mmCIF file with all atom_site columns, C-alpha atoms in Angstrom:
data_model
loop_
_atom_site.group_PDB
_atom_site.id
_atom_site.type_symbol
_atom_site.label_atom_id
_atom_site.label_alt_id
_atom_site.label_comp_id
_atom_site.label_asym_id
_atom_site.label_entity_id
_atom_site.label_seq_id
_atom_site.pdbx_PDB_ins_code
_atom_site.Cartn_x
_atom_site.Cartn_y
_atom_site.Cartn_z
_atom_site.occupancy
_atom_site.B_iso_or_equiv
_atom_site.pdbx_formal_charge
_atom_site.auth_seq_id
_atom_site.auth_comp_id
_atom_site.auth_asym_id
_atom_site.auth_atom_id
_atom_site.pdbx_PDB_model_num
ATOM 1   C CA . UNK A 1 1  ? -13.160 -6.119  17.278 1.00 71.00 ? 1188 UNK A CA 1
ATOM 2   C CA . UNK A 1 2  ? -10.224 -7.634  16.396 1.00 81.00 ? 1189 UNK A CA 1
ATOM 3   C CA . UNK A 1 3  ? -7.538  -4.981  16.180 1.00 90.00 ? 1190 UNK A CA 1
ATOM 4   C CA . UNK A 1 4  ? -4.232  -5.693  18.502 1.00 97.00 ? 1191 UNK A CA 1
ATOM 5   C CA . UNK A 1 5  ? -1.875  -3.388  20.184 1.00 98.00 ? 1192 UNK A CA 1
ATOM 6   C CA . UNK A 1 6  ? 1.909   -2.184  18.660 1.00 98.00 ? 1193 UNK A CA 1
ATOM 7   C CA . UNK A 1 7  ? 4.571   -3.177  20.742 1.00 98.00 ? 1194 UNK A CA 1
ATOM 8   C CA . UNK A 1 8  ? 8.549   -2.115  20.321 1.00 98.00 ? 1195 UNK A CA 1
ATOM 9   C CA . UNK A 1 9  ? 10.060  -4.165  21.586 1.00 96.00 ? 1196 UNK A CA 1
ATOM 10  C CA . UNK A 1 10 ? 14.006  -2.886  23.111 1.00 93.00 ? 1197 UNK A CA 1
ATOM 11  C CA . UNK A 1 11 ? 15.516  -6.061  25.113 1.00 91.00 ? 1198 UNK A CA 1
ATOM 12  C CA . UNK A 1 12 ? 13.410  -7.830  27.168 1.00 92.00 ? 1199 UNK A CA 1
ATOM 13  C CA . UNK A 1 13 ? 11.183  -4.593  27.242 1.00 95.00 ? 1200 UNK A CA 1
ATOM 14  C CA . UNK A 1 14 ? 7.930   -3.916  25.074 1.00 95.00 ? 1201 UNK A CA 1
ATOM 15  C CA . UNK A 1 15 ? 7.499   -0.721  25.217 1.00 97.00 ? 1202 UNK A CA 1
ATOM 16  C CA . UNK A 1 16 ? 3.327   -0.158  23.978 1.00 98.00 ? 1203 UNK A CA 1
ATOM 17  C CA . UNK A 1 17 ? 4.140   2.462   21.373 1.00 98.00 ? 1204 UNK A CA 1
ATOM 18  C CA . UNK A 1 18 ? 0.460   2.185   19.222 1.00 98.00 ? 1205 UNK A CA 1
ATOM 19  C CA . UNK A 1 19 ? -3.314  0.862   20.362 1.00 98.00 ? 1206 UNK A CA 1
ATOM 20  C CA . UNK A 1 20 ? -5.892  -0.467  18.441 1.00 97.00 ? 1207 UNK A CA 1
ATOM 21  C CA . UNK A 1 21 ? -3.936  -0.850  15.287 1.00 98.00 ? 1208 UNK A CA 1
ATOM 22  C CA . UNK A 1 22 ? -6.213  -1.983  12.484 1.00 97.00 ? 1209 UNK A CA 1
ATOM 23  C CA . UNK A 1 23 ? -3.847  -1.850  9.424  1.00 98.00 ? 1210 UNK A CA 1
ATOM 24  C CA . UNK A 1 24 ? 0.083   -2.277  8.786  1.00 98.00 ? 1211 UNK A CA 1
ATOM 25  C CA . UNK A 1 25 ? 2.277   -1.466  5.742  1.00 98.00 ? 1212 UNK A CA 1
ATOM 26  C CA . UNK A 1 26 ? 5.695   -1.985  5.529  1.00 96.00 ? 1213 UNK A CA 1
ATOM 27  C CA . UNK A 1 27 ? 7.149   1.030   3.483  1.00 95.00 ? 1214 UNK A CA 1
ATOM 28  C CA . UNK A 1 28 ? 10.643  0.644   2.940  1.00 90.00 ? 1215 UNK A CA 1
ATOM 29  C CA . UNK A 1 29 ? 12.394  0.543   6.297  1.00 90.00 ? 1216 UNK A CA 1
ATOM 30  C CA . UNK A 1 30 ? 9.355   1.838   8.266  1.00 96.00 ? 1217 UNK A CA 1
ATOM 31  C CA . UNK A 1 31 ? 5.875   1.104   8.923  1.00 98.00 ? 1218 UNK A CA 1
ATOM 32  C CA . UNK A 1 32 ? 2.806   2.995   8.472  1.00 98.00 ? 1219 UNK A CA 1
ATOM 33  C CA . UNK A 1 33 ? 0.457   1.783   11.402 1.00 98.00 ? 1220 UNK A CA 1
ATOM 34  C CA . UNK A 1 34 ? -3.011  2.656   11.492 1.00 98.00 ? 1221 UNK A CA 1
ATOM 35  C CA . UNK A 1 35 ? -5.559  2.398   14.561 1.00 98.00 ? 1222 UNK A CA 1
ATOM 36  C CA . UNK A 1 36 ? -9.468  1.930   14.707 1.00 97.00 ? 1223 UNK A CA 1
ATOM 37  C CA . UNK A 1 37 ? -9.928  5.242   14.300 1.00 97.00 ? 1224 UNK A CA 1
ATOM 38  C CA . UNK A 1 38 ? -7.858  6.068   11.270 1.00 98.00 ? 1225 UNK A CA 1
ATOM 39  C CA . UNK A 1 39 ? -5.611  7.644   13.405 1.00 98.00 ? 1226 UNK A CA 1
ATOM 40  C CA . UNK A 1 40 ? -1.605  6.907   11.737 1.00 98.00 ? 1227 UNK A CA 1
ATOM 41  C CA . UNK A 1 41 ? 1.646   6.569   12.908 1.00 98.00 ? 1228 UNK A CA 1
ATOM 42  C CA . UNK A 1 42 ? 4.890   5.655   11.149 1.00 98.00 ? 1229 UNK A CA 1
ATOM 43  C CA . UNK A 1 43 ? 7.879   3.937   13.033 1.00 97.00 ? 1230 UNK A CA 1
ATOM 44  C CA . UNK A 1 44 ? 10.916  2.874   11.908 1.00 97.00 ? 1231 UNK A CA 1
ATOM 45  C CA . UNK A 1 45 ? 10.568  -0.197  12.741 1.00 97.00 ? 1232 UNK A CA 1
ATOM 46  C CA . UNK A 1 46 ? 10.131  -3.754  11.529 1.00 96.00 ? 1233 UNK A CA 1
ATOM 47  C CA . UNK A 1 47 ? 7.470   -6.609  12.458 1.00 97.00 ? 1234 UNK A CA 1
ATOM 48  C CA . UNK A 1 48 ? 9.510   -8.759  14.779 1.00 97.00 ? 1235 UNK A CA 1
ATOM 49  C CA . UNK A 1 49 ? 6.299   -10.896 15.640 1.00 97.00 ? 1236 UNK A CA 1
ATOM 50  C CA . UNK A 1 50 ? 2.765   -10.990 15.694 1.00 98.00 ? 1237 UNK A CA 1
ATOM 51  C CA . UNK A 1 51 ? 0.160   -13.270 17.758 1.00 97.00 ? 1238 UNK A CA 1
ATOM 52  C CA . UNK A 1 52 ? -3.180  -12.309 17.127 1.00 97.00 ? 1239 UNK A CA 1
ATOM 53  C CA . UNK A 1 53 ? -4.980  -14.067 19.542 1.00 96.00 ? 1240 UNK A CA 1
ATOM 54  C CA . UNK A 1 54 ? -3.017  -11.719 22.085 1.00 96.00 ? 1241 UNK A CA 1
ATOM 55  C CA . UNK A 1 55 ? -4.114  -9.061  20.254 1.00 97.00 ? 1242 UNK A CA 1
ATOM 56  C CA . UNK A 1 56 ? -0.064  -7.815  20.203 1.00 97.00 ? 1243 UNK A CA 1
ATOM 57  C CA . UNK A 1 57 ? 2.121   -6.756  17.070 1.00 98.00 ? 1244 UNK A CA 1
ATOM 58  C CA . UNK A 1 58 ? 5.628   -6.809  18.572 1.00 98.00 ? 1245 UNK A CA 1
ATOM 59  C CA . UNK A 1 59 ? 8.647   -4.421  16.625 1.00 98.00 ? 1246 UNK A CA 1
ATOM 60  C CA . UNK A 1 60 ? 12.011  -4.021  16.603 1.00 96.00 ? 1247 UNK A CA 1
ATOM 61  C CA . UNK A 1 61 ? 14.115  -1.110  15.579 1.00 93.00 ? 1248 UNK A CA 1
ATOM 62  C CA . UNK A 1 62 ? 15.683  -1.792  12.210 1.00 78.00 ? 1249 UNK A CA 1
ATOM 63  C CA . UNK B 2 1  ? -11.544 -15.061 18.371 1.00 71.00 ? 486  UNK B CA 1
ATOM 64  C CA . UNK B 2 2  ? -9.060  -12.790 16.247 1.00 82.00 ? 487  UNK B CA 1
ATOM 65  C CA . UNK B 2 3  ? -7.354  -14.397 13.717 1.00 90.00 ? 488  UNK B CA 1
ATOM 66  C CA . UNK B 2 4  ? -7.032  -13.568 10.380 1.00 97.00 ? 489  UNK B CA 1
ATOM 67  C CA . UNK B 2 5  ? -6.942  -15.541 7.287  1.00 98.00 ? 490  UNK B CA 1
ATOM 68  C CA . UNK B 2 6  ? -3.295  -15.442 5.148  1.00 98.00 ? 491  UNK B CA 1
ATOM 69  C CA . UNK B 2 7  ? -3.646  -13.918 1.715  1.00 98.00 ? 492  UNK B CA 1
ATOM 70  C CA . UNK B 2 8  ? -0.872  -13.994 -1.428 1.00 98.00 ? 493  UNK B CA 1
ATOM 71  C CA . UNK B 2 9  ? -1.370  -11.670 -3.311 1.00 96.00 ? 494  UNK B CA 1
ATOM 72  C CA . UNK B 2 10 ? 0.005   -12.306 -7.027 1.00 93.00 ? 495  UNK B CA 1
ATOM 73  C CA . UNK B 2 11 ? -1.086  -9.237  -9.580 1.00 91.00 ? 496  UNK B CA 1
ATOM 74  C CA . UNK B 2 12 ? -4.686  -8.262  -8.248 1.00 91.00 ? 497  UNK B CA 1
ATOM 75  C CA . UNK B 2 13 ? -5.148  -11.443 -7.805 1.00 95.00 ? 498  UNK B CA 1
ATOM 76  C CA . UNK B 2 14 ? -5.364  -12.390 -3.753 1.00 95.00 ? 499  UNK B CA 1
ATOM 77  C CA . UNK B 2 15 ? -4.836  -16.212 -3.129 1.00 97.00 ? 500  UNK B CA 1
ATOM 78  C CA . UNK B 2 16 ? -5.983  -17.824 0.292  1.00 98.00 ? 501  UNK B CA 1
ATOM 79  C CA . UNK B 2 17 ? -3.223  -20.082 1.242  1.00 98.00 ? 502  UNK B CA 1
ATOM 80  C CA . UNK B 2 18 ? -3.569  -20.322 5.569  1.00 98.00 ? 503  UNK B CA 1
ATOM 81  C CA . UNK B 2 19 ? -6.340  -19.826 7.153  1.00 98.00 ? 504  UNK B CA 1
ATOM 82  C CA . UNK B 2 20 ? -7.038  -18.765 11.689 1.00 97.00 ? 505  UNK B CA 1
ATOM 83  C CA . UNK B 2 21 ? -3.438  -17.471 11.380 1.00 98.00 ? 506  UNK B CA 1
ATOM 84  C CA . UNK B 2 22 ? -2.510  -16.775 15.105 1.00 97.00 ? 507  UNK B CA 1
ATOM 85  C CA . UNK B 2 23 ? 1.195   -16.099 14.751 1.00 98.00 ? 508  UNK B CA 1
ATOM 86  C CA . UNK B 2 24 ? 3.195   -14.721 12.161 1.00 98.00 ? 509  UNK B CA 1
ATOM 87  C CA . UNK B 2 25 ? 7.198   -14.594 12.595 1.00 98.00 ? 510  UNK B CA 1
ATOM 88  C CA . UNK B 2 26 ? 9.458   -13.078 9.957  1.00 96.00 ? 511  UNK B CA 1
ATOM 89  C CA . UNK B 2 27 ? 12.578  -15.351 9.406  1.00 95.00 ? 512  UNK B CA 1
ATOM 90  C CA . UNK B 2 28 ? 15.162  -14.245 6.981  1.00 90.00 ? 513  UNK B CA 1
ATOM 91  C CA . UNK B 2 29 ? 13.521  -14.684 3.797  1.00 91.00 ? 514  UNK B CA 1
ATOM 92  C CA . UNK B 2 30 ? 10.550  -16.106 4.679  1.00 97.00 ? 515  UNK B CA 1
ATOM 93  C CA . UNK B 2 31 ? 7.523   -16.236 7.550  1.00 98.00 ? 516  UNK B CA 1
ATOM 94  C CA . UNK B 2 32 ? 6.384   -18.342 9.896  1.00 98.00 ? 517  UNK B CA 1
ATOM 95  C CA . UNK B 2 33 ? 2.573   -18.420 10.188 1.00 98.00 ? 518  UNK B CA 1
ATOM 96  C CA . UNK B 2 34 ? 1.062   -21.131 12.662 1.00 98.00 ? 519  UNK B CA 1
ATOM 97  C CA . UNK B 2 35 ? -2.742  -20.817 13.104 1.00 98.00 ? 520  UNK B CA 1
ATOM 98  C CA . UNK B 2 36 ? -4.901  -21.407 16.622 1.00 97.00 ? 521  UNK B CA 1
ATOM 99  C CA . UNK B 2 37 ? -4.429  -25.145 15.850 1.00 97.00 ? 522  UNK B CA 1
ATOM 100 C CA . UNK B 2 38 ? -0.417  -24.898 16.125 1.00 98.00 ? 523  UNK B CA 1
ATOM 101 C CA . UNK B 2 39 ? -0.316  -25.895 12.709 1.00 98.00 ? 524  UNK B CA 1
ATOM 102 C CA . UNK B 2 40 ? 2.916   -24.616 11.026 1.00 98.00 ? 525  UNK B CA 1
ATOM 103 C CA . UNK B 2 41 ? 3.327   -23.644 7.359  1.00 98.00 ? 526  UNK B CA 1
ATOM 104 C CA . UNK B 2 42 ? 6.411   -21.186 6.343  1.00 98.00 ? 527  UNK B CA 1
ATOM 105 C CA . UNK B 2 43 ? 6.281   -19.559 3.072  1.00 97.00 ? 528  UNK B CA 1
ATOM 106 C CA . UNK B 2 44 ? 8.574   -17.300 1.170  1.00 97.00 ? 529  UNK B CA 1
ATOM 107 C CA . UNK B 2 45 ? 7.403   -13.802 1.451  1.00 97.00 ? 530  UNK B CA 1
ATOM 108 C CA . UNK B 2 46 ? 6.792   -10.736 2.839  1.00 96.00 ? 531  UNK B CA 1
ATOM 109 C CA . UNK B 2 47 ? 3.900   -9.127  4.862  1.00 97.00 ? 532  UNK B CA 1
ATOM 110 C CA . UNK B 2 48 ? 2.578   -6.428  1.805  1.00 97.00 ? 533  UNK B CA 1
ATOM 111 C CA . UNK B 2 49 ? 0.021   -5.353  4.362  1.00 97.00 ? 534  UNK B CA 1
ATOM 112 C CA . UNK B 2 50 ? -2.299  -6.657  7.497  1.00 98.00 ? 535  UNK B CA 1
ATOM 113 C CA . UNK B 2 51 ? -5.510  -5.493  7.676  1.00 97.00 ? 536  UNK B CA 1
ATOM 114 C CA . UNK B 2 52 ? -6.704  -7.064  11.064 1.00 97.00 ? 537  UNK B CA 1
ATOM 115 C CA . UNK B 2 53 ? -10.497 -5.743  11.287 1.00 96.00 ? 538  UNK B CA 1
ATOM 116 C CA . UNK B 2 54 ? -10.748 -7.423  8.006  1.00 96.00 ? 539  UNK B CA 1
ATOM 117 C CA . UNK B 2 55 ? -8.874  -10.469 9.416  1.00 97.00 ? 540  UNK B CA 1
ATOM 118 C CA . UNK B 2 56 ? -6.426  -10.017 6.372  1.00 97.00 ? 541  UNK B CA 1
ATOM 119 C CA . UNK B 2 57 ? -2.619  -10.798 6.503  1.00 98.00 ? 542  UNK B CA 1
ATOM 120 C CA . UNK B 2 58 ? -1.608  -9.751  2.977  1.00 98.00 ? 543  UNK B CA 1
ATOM 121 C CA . UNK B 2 59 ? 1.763   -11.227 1.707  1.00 98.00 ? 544  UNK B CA 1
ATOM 122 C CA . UNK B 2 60 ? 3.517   -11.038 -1.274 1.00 96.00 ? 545  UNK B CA 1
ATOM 123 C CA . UNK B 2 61 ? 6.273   -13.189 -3.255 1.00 93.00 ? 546  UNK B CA 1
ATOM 124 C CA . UNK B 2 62 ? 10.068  -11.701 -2.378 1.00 78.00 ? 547  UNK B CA 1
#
């Protein structure tokens, strides 16, 4: 499976905040994150980074 | 491997335009995608959506 893991990150910190996320949405200054499962979550938050192949989605705090 | 193939979507209309994406990296107006190659390509737009099971990084025009 190729889902990857939500990161926020705060400094040099990355705090895991979301596993197995399958889908991502920006929606105006949050995102709606959803795992494997079809579990959701919605941060405010924007993509800072992502690297797939590390299976991480990194965020920032707007 | 988990990359995911880089879509723009224009109307319903979903063009392929980078494909093994491996990083993406918002930069002021634009993104940053480099595939598992280290190929670069930046491209004005915004992440609309990822769908990673799918292997699907949705953008759309700003």
């Amino acid at each position: 499976m190729c889902e990857a893991h939500a990161y926020l990150r705060r400094g040099d910190r990355e705090e895991l905040i979301f596993e197995n996320v399958d889908k991502v949405e920006p929606q105006n200054d949050c995102l709606l994150l959803e795992n494997i499962f079809g579990q959701r979550k919605m941060v405010k938050a924007r993509i800072k980074e992502l690297a797939l192949v590390d299976h991480k989605i990194i965020l920032e705090e707007e």
